[in-house]
XYZ file of C-alpha atoms in Angstrom:
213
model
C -0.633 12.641 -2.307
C -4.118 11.970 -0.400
C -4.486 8.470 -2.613
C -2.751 6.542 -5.281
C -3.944 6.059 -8.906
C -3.348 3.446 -11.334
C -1.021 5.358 -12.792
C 0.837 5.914 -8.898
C 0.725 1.964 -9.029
C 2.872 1.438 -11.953
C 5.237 4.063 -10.469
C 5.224 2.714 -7.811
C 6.496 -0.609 -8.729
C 9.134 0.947 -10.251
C 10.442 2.769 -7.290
C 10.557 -0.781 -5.673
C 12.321 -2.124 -8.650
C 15.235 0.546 -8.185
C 15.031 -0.116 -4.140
C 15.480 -3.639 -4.659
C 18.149 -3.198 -7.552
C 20.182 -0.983 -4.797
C 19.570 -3.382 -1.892
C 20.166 -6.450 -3.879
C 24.217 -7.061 -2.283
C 22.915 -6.334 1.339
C 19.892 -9.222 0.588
C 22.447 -11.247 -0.715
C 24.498 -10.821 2.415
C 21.768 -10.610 4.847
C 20.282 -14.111 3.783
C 23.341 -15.792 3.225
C 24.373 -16.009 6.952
C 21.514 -18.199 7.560
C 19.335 -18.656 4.287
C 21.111 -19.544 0.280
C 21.709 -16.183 -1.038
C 19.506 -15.975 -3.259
C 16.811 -13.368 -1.805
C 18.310 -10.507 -3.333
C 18.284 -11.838 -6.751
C 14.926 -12.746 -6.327
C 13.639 -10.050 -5.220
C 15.590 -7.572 -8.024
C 14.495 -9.850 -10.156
C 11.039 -10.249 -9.275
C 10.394 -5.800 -9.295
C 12.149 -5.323 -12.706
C 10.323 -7.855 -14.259
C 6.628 -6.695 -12.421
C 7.847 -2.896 -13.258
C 8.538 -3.757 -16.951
C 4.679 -5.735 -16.780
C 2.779 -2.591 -15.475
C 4.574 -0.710 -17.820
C 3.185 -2.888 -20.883
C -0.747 -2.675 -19.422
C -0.141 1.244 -18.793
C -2.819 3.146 -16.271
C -5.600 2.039 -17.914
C -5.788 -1.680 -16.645
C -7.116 -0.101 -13.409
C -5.351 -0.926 -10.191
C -7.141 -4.041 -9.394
C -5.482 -5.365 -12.706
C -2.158 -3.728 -12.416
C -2.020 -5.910 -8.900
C -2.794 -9.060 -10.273
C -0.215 -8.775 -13.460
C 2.302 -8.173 -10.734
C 1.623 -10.765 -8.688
C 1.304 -13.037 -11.682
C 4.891 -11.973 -13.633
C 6.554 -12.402 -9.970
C 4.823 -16.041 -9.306
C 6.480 -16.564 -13.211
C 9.543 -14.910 -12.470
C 10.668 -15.531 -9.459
C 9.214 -18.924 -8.543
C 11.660 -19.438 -5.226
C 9.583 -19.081 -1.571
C 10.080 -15.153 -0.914
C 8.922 -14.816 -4.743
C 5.623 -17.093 -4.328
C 4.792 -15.354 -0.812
C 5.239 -11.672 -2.487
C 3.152 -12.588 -5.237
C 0.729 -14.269 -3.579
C 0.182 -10.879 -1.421
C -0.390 -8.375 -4.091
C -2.748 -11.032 -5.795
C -4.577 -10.935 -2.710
C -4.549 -7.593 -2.659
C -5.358 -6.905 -5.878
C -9.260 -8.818 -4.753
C -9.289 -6.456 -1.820
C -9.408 -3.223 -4.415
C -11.244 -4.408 -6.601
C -13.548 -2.124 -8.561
C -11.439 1.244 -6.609
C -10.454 3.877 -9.208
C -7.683 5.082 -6.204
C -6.184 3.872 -2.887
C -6.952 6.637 0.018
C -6.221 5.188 4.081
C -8.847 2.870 3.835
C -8.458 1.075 0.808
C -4.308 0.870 1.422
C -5.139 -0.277 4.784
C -7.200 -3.143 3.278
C -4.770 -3.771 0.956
C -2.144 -4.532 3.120
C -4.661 -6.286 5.584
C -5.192 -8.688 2.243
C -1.373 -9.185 1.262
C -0.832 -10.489 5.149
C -3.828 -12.957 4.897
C -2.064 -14.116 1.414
C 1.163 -14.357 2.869
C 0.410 -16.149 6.438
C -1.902 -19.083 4.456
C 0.693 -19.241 1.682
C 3.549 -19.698 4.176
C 1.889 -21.653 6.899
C 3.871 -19.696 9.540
C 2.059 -17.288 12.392
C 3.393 -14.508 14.246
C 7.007 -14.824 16.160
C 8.276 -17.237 13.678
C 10.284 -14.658 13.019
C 9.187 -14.670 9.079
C 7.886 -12.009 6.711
C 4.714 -12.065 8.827
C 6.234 -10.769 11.560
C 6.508 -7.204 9.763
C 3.064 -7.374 7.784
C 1.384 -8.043 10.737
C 2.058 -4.405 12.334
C 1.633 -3.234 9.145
C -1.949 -4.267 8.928
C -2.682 -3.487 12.447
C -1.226 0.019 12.286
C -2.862 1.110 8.608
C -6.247 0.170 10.181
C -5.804 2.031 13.062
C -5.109 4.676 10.901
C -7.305 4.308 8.999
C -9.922 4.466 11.945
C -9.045 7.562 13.000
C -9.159 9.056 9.961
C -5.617 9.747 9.351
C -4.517 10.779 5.957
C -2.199 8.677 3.480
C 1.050 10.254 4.016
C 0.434 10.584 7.758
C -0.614 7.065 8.016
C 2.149 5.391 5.788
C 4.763 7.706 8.012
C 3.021 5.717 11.355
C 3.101 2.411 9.909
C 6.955 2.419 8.245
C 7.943 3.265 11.973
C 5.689 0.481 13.568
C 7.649 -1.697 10.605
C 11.004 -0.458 11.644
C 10.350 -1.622 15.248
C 9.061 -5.134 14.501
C 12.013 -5.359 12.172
C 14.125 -4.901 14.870
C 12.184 -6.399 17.024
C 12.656 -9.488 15.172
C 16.336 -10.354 15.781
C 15.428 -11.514 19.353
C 13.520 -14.641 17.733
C 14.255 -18.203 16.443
C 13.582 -19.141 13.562
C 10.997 -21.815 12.785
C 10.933 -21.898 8.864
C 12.597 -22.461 5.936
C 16.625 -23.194 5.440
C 16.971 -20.183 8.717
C 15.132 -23.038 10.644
C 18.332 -25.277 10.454
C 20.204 -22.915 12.288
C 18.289 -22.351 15.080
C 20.318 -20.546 17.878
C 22.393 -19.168 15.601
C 19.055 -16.854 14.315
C 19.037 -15.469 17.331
C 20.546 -11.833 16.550
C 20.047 -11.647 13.419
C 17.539 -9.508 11.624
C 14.870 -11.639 9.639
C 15.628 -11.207 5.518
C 12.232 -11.722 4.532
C 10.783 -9.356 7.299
C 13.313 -6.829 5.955
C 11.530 -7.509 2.619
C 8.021 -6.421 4.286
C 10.209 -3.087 5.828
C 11.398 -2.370 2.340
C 8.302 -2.862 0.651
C 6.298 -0.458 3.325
C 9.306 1.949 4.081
C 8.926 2.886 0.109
C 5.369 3.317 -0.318
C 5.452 5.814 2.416
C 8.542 8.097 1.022
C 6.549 7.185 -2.850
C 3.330 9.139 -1.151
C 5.363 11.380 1.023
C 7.463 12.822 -2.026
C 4.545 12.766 -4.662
């Protein structure tokens, strides 16, 4: 796939409806040694009900539109932190593609680039918080880099769900300085962050979605 159409979009949210349907236990698990337990719900429930949204517009709401129901259903649905930050990105994102009929390097990379700016403001937290951000932040980077040199979709997605991977990992070595993780402090330390394994999720199946299409 050298870019994604409207109609990629609403497939796409549908392959991160199943993702987070089959990840929902280890979200559960995952935020419930420092968090409530409730991220995998959220985020289950947030996908199936933005899958089942696109779905109703179909392919010709255009992408820009498609983004902003999304973000929209999951602010409605899922009205808990991780929910509002998620939405808030693809209705950021949605403004940065505006008017594009498809998504090649460059428009993806200002997509993501978009969804980041949403998601720091939104949350108030920076880089090293060890946060959501911490992922989308290499994300952004790495797609515009890409993008730079001219790399196509695929090849670029493929770079920046292994620059994900890394920060993911990379974020067990910090403390935690928001939300209910905050509270625990020390105790973050070794832990991979739940919402950055959102971001890793999120990324990790756009690149397969292109990869396989």
């Amino acid at each position: 796939m050298d870019k994604i159409t409207a109609s990629d979009i609403i497939r796409l949210f549908d392959a991160w409806k199943t993702l987070f349907a089959e990840e929902r236990e280890f979200l559960i698990a995952l935020d419930g040694k420092v968090g409530d337990s409730d991220l995998g719900i959220t985020m289950s429930k947030a996908f199936a009900a933005a899958a089942e949204a696109l779905q109703g517009e179909g392919e010709v709401a255009g992408i820009a539109k498609l983004l902003r129901t999304a973000g929209a259903t999951m602010a409605r649905t899922a009205p808990s932190t991780m929910g509002t930050l998620t939405a808030t990105g693809f209705l950021r994102a949605s403004k940065a593609v505006e008017g594009k009929d498809a998504l090649g390097t460059a428009e993806v990379a200002a997509f993501w680039r978009a969804f980041r700016d949403g998601v720091a403001e939104r949350g108030k937290a920076k880089v090293g918080d060890k946060t959501l951000l911490d992922v989308l932040d290499p994300i952004a980077m790495t797609l515009d880099e890409q993008a730079e040199r001219g790399a196509s979709l695929a090849e670029a997605l493929a770079v920046t769900a292994a620059a994900a991977e890394r920060a993911l990992k990379a974020t067990e070595a910090m403390l935690a300085q928001h939300g209910k993780a905050a509270a625990f402090q020390q105790k973050t330390i070794g832990l991979q962050d739940a919402g950055a394994t959102v971001g890793y999720f999120l990324i990790m199946r756009m690149a397969d979605f292109v990869a396989e299409t």
